[in-house]
Tab-separated table of C-alpha atoms and ligand atoms in Angstrom:
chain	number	residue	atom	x	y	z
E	1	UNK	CA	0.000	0.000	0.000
E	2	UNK	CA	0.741	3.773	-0.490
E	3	UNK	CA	0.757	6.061	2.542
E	4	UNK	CA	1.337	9.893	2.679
E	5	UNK	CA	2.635	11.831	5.761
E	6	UNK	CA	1.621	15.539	6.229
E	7	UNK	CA	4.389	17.584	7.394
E	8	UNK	CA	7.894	18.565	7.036
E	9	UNK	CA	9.444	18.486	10.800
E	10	UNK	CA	11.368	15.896	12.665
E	11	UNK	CA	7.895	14.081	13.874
E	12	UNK	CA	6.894	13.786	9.802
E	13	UNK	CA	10.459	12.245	9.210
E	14	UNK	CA	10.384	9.643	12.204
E	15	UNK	CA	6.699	8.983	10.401
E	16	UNK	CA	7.547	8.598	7.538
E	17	UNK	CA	10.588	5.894	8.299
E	18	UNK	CA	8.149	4.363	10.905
E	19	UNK	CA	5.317	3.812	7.981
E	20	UNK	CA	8.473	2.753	5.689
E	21	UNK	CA	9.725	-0.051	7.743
E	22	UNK	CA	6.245	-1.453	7.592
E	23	UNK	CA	5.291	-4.289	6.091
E	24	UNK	CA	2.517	-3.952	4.426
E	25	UNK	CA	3.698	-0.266	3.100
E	26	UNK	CA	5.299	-0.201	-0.578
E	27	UNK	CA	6.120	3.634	-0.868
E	28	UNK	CA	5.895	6.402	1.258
E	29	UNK	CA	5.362	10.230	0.201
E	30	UNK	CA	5.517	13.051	1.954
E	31	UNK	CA	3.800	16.682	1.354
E	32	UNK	CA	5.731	19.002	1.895
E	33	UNK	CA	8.409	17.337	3.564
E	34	UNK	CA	12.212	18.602	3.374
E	35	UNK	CA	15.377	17.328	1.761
E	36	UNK	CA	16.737	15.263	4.288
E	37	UNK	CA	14.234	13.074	4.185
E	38	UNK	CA	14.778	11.607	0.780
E	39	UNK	CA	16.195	8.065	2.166
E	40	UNK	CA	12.672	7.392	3.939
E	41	UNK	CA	9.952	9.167	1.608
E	42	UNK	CA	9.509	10.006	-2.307
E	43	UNK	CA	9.066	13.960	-0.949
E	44	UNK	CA	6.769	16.172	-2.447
E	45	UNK	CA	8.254	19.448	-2.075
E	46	UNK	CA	5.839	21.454	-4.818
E	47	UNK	CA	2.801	20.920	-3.207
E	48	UNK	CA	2.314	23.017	0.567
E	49	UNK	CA	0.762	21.911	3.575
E	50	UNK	CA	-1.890	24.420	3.113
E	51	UNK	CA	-2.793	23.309	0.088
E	52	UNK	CA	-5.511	20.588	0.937
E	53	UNK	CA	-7.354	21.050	-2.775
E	54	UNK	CA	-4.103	19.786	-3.929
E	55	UNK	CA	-3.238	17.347	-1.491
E	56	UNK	CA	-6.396	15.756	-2.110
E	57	UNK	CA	-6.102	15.551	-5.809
E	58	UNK	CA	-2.514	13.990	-4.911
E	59	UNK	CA	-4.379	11.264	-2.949
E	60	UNK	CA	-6.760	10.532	-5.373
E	61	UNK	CA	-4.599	10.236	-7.851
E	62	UNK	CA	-1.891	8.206	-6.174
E	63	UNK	CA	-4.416	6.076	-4.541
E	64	UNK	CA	-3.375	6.354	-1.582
E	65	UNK	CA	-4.580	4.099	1.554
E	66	UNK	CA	-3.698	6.296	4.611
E	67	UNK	CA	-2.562	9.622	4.950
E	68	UNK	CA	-1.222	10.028	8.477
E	69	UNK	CA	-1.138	13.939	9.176
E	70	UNK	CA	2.045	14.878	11.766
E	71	UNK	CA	1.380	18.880	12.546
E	72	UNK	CA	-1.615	20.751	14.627
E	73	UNK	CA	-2.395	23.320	11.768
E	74	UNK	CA	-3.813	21.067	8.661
E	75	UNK	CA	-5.755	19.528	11.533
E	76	UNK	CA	-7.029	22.237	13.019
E	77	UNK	CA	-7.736	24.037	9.372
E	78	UNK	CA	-9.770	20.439	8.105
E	79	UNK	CA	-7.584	18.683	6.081
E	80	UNK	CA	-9.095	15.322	7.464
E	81	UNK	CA	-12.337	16.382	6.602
E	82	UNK	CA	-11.311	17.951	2.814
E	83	UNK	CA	-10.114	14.375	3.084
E	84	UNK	CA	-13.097	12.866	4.166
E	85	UNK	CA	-14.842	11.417	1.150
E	86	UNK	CA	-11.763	9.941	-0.894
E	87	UNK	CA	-10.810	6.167	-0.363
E	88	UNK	CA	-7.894	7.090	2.056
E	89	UNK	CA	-7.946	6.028	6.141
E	90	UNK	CA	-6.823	9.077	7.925
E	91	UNK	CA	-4.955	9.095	10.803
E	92	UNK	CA	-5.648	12.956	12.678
E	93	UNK	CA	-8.818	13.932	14.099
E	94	UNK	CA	-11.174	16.183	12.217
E	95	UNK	CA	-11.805	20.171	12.478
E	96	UNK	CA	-14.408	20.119	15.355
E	97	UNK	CA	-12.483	17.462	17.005
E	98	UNK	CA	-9.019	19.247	16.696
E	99	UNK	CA	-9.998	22.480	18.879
E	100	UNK	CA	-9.241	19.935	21.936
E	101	UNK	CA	-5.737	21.333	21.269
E	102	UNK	CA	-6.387	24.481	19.116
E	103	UNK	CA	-8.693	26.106	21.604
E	104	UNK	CA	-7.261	25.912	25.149
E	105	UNK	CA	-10.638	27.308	26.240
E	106	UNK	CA	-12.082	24.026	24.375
E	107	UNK	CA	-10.387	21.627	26.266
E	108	UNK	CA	-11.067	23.591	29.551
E	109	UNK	CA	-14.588	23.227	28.946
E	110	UNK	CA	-14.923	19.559	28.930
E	111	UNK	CA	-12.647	18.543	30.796
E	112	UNK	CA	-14.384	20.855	34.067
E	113	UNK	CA	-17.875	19.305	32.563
E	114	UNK	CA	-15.923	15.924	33.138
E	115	UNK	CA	-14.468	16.538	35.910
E	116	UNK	CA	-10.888	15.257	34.389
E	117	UNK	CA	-8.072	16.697	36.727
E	118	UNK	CA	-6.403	19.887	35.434
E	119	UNK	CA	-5.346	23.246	36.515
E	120	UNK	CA	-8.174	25.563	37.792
E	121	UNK	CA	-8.909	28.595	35.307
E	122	UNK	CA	-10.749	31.299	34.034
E	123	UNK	CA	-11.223	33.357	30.577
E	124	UNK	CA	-10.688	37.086	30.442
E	125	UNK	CA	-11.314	38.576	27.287
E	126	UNK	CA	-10.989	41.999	28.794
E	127	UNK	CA	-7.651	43.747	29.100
E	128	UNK	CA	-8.369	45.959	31.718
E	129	UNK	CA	-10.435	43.272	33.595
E	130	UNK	CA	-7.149	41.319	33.246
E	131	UNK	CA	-5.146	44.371	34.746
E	132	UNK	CA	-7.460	44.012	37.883
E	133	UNK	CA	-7.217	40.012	38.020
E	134	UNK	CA	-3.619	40.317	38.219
E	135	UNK	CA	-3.252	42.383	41.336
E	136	UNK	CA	-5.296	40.025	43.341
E	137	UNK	CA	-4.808	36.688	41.503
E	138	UNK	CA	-2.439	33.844	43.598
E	139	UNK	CA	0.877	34.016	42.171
E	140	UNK	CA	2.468	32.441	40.546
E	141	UNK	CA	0.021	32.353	37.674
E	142	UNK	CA	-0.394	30.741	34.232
E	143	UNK	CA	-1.558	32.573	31.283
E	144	UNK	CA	-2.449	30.940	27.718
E	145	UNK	CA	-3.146	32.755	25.422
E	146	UNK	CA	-6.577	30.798	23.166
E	147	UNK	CA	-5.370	29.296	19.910
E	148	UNK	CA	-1.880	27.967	18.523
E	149	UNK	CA	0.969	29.235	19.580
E	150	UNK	CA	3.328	26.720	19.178
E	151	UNK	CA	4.302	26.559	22.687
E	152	UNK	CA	4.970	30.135	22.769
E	153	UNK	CA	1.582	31.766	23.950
E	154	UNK	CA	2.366	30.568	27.125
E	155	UNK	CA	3.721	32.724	30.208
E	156	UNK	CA	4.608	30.880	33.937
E	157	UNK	CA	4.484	34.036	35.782
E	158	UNK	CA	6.639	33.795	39.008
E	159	UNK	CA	6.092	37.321	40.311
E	160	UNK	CA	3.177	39.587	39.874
E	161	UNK	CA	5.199	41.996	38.070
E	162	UNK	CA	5.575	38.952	35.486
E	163	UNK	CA	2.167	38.776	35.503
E	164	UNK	CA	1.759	42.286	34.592
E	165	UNK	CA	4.097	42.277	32.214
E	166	UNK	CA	2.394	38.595	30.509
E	167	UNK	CA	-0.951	40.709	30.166
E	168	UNK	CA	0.722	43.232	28.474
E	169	UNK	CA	2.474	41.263	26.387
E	170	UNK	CA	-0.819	38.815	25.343
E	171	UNK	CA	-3.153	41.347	25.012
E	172	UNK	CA	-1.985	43.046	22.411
E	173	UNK	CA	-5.765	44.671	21.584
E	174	UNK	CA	-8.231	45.753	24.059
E	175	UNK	CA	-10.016	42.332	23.352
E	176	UNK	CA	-7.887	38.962	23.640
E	177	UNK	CA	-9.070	35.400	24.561
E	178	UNK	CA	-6.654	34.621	27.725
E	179	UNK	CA	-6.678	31.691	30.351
E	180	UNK	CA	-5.856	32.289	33.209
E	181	UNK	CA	-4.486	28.890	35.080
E	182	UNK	CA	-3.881	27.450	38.208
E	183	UNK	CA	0.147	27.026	38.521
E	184	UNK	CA	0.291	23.520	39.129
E	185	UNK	CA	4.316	22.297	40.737
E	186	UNK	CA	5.574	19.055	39.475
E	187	UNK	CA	7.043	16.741	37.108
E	188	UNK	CA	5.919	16.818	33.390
E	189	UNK	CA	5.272	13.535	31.114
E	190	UNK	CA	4.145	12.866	27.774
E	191	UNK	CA	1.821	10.421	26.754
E	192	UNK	CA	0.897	9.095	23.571
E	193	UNK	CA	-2.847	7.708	23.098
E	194	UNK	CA	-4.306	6.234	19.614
E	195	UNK	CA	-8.040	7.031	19.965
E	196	UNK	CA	-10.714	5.702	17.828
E	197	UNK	CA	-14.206	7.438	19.521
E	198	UNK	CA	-14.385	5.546	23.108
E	199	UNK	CA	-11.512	3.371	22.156
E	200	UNK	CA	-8.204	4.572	23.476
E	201	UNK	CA	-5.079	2.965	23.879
E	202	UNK	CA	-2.288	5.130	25.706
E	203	UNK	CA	1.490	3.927	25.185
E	204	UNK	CA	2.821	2.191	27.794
E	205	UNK	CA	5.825	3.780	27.686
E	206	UNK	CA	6.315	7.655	28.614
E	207	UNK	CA	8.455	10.399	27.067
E	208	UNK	CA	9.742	13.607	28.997
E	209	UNK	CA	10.147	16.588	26.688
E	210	UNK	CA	12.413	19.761	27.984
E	211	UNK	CA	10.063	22.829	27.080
E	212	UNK	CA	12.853	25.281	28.163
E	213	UNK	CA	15.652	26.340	25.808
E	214	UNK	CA	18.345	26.239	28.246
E	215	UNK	CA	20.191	23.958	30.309
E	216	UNK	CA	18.314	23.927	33.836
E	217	UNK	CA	14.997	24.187	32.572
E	218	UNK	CA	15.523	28.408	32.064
E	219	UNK	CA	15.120	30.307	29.409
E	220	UNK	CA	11.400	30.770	27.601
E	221	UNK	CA	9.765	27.887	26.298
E	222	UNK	CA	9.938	25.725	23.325
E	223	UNK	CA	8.135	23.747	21.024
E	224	UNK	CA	10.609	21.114	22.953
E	225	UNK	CA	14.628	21.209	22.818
E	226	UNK	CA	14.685	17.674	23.315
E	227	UNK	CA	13.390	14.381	24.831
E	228	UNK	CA	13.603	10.685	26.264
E	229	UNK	CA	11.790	7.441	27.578
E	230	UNK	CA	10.870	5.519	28.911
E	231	UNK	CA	11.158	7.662	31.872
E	232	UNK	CA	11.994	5.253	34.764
E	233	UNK	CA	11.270	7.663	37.818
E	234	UNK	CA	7.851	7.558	36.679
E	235	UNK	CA	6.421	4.381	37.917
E	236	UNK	CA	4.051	2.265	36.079
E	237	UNK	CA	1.077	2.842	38.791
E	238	UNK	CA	1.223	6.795	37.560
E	239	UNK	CA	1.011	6.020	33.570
E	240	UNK	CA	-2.043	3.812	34.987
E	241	UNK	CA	-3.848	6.326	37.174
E	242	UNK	CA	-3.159	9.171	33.918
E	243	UNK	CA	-4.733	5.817	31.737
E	244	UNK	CA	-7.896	5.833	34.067
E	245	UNK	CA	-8.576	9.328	35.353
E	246	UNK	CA	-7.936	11.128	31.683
E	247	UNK	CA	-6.974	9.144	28.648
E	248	UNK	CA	-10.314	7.116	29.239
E	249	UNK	CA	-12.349	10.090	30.644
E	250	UNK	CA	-11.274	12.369	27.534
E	251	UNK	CA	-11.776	9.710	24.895
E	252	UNK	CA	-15.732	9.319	26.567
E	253	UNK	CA	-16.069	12.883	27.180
E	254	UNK	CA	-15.597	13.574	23.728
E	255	UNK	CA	-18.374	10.607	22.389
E	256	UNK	CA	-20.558	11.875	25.124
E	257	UNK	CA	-20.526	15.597	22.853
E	258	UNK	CA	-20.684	14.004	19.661
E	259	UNK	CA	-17.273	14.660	18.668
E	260	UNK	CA	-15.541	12.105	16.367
E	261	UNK	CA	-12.501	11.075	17.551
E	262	UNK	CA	-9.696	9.336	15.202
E	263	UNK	CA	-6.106	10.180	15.872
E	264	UNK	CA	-3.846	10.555	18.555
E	265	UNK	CA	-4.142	12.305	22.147
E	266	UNK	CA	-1.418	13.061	23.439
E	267	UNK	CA	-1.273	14.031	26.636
E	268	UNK	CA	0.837	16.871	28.347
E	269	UNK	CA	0.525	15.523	31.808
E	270	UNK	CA	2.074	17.155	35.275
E	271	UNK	CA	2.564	14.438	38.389
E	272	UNK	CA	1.379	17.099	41.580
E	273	UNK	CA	0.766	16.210	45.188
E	274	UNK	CA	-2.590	15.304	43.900
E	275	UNK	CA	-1.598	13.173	41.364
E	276	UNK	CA	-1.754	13.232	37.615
E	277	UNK	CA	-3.268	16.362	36.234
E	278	UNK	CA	-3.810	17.734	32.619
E	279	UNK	CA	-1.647	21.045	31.494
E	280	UNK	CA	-2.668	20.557	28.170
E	281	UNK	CA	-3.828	18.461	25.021
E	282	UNK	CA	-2.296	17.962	21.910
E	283	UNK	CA	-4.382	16.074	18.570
E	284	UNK	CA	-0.904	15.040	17.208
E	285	UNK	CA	2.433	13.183	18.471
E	286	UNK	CA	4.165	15.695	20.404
E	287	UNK	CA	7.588	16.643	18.544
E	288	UNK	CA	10.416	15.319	19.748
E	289	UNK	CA	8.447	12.629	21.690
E	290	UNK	CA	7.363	11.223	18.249
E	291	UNK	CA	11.194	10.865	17.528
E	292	UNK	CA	12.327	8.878	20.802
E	293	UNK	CA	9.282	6.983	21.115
E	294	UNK	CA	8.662	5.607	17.825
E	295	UNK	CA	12.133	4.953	17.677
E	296	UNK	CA	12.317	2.801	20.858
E	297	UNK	CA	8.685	1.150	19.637
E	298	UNK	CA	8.897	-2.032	17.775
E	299	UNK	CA	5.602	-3.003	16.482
E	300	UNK	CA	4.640	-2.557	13.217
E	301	UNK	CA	3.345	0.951	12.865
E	302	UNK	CA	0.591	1.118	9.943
E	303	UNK	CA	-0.812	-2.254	11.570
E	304	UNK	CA	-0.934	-0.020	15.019
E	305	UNK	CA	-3.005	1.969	12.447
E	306	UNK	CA	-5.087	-0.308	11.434
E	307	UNK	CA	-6.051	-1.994	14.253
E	308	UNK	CA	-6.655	1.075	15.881
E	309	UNK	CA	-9.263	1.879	12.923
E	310	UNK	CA	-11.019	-1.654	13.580
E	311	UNK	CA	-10.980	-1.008	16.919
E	312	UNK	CA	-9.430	-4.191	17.648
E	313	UNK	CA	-6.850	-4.825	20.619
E	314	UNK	CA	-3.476	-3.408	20.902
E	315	UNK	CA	-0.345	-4.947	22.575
E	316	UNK	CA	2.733	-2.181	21.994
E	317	UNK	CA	5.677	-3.820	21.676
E	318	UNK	CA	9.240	-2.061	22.614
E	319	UNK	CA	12.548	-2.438	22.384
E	320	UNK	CA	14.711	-3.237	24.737
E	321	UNK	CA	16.335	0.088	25.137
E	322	UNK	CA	16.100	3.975	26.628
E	323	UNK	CA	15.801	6.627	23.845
E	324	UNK	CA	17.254	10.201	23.997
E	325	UNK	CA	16.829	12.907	21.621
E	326	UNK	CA	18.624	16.123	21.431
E	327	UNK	CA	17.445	18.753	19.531
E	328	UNK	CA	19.605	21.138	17.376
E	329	UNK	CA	17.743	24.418	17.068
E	330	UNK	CA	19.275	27.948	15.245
E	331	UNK	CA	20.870	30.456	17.413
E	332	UNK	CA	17.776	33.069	18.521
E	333	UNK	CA	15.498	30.302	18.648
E	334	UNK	CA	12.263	30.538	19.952
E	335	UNK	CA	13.224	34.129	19.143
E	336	UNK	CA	14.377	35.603	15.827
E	337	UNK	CA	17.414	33.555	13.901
E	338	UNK	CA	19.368	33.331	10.962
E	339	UNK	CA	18.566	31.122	8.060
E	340	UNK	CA	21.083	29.738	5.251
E	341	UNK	CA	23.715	28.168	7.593
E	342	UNK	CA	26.143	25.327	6.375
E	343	UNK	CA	25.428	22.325	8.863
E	344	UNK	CA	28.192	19.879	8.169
E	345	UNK	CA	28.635	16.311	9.497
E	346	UNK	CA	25.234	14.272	8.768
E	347	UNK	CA	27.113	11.567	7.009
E	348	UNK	CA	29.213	10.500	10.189
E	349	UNK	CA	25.693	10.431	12.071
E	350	UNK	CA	24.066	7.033	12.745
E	351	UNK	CA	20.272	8.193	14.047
E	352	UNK	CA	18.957	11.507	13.240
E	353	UNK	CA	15.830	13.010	12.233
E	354	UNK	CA	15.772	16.629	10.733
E	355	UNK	CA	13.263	19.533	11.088
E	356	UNK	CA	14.817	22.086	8.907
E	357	UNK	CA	17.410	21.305	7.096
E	358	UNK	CA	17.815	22.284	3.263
E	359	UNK	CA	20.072	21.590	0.577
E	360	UNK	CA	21.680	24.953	-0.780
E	361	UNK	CA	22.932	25.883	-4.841
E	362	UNK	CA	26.063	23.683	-3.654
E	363	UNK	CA	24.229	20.397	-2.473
E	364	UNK	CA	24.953	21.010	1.175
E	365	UNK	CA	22.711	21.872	3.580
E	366	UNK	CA	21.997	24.576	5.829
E	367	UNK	CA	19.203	25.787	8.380
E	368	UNK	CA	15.766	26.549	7.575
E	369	UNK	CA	13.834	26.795	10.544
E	370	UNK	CA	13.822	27.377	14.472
E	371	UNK	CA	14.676	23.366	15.276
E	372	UNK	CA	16.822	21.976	12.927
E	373	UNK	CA	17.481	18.457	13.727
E	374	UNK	CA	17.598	15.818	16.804
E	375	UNK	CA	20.300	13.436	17.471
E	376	UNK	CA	19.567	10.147	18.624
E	377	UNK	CA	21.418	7.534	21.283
E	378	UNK	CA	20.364	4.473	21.928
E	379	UNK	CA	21.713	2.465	25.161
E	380	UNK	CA	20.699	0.034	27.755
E	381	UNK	CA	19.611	3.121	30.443
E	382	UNK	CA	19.215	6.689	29.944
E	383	UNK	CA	23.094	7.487	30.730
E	384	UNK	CA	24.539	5.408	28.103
E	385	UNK	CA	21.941	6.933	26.044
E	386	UNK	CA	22.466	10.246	26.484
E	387	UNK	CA	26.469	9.465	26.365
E	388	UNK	CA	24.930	8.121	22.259
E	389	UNK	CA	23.018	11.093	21.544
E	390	UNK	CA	25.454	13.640	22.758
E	391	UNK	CA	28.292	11.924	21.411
E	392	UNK	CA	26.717	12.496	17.643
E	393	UNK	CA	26.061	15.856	18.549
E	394	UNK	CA	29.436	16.086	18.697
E	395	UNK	CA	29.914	15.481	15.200
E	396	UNK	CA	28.036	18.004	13.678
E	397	UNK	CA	29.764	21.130	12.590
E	398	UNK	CA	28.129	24.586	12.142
E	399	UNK	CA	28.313	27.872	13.408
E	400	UNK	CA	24.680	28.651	13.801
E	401	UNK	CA	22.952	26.458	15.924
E	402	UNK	CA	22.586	25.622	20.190
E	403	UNK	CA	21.208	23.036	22.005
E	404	UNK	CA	20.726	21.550	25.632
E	405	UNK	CA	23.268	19.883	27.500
E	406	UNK	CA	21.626	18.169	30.047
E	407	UNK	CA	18.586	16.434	28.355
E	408	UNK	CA	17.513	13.492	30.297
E	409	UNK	CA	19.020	14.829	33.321
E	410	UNK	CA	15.686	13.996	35.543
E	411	UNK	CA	15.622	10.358	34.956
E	412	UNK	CA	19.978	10.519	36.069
E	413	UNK	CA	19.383	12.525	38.978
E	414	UNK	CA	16.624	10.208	40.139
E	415	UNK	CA	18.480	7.515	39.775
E	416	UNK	CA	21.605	8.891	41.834
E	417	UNK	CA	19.398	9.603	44.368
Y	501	LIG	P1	1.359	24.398	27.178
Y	501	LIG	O1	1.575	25.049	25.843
Y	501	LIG	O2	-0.009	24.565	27.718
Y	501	LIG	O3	1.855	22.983	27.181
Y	501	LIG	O4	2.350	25.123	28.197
Y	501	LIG	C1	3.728	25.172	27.945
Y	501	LIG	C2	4.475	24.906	29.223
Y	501	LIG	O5	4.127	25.873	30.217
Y	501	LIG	C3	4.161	23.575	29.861
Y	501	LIG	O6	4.906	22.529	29.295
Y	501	LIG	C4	4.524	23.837	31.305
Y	501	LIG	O7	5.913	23.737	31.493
Y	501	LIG	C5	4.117	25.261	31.496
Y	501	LIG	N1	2.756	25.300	32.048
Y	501	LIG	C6	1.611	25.385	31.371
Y	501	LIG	N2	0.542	25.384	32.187
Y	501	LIG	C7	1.002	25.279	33.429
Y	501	LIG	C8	0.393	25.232	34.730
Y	501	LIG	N3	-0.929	25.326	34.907
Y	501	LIG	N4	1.204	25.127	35.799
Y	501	LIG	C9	2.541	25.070	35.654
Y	501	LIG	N5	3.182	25.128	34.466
Y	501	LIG	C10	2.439	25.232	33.361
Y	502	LIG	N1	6.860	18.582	22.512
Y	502	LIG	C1	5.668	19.255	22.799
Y	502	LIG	C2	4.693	19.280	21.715
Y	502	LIG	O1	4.830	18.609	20.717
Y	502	LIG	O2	3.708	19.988	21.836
């Protein structure tokens, strides 16, 4: 069978070798994809993302069985349901069913009318009335701004003067859609659930993202500077209780409004004194989870697909190894940066997946984008792992881009406890 990935970031490339290496799968494109992806996908560079008139022709004419969409936007925008009445399967929820991570106010909603644990909050849509909240509110506060933001409409503010300063920055008319959260303290997880309307299977195995951009967890956040799992400090009765009080409870709650469910949930999850509670949701694999955990997974991925679309049972099945990731991003990043670059050193790499990377006049490639690439290591606990990953990060030469030093460093302190 055919299958198309939507996307061109590091998620879309782990995809697209996932849906390669599977055995039922004879060729796998990818719209719009980038050029260091060419070894995994037949990449279709000429036709965008946004482009879901074309897209659809493309999957028409190719006849394409699934199309498994990677990013928020064509999800949230209703490229599933443009998709709707051709003979593909699509993996990614519809439009309606999307806003569960494109309106934060969405996912509020239901998950107060379900009573699934998450921060308390409120909506302002009043900048002066947000002035006044702030000078009263208990600090520290969280404020989210409604809509995608790729993890940057988001302000932890430690001090009120922060939170001042987060209403000025968010409101930038009279009239903005702001949460206003709960700060909730404690560790953050990832977790991956394939949902099919009441049917939900979450991955028994977690990942741990670092949202920050610098070592320590400072700096702003991210769309994610890097990742790892499983994540050992986590115990198994945790990814359980998350399992029972929201992957289940979401997956219902959403039947129960008549929403149409196919796709992933993934989970942004925070362990507090209370126990699991939501910080967000996300209608796609989070990116760079996508990249350590399909990595570390074993099973076959389009029959994952498949029986998730028949509803049948699921058994994951892993390797026998920890995972990290280390993402590359450009200098400035999440900020302003340079594009155009020379990143040297691929060849000598032996796991990698790139975000934005492209080849120049020369054939060599430079940076395109915010994240560039994530380096992979593979090893029998998360230390020899992240010895792996950093080790290839080693390796690559350029002038332009940063990255984390100490990814993984919660599941090694844990252990040294
Ligand atoms: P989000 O885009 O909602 O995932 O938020 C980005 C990051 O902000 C999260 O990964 C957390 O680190 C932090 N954050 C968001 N909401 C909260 C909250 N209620 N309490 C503490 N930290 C939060
Ligand atoms: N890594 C976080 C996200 O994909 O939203």
């Amino acid at each position: 069978m055919k299958v198309l990935v939507i996307g061109s970031g590091g998620r879309e490339h782990v995809l697209a070798q996932k849906c390669s290496t599977s055995k039922s799968v004879d060729e796998v494109f990818v719209i719009p994809g980038n050029d260091a992806m060419t070894k995994v996908a037949t990449v279709i560079s000429n036709i965008k993302e946004t482009d879901h008139a074309l897209i659809k022709d493309f999957v028409i004419e190719h006849e394409i069985e699934w199309v498994v969409i990677g990013p928020e936007q064509p999800l949230i925008d209703g490229l599933t349901d443009t998709l709707a009445d051709t003979n593909a399967k699509v993996f990614g929820p519809n439009k309606e069913a999307a806003q569960l991570e494109g309106s934060k106010e969405f996912a509020k909603k239901i998950m107060e009318k379900y009573n699934i644990p998450t921060a308390e909050y409120q909506t302002i849509t009043d900048k002066d009335e947000a002035l006044r909240y702030v000078e009263t509110c208990k600090i520290p506060i969280v404020l989210k701004k409604d809509g995608l933001a790729a993890g940057k409409g988001v302000i932890v503010a430690l001090t009120r003067d922060e939170a001042r300063a987060g209403v000025a920055e968010l409101y930038v008319t009279q009239k903005e859609k702001v949460v206003f959260e709960e700060f909730l303290d404690g560790e953050e997880y990832s977790v991956m659930t394939f949902v099919n309307q009441e049917y939900a299977i979450p991955f028994d195995c977690i990942a741990q993202d670092h949202k920050r951009a610098f070592d320590g967890d400072q700096g702003p956040n991210t769309g994610g500077m890097g990742a790892y799992c499983p994540v050992p400090h986590i115990p198994q009765a945790i990814l359980e209780e998350t399992n029972s009080k929201i992957a289940q409870p979401i997956a219902d709650a959403l039947v129960s409004e008549g929403i149409n469910y196919f796709g992933l949930i993934y989970i942004g999850a925070i362990l507090t004194e209370e126990g699991p509670k939501v910080i967000e949701f996300n209608a796609r694999f989070g990116d760079p989870e996508a990249q350590v955990l399909l990595t570390r997974l074993d099973s076959d991925f389009v029959e994952l697909l498949e029986k998730t679309y028949n509803k049948e049972p699921i058994q994951l099945e892993w390797k026998e190894e920890s995972v990290v990731g280390v993402v590359l991003a450009s200098k400035g990043y999440p900020g302003s940066y340079e594009k155009g670059a020379l990143v040297e050193g691929l060849e000598d790499l032996d796991q990698y997946f790139v975000s934005a990377l492209k080849l120049n006049e020369n054939n060599q490639f430079v940076n395109n984008g915010g994240r560039v690439m994530i380096t992979i290591g593979t090893g029998n606990d998360i230390e020899e792992a992240q010895q792996n990953a950093y080790a290839q990060v080693d390796k690559i030469k350029s002038e332009q881009l940063f990255y984390r030093t100490d990814i993984g460093h919660k599941a090694i302190k844990a252990k040294n406890k």
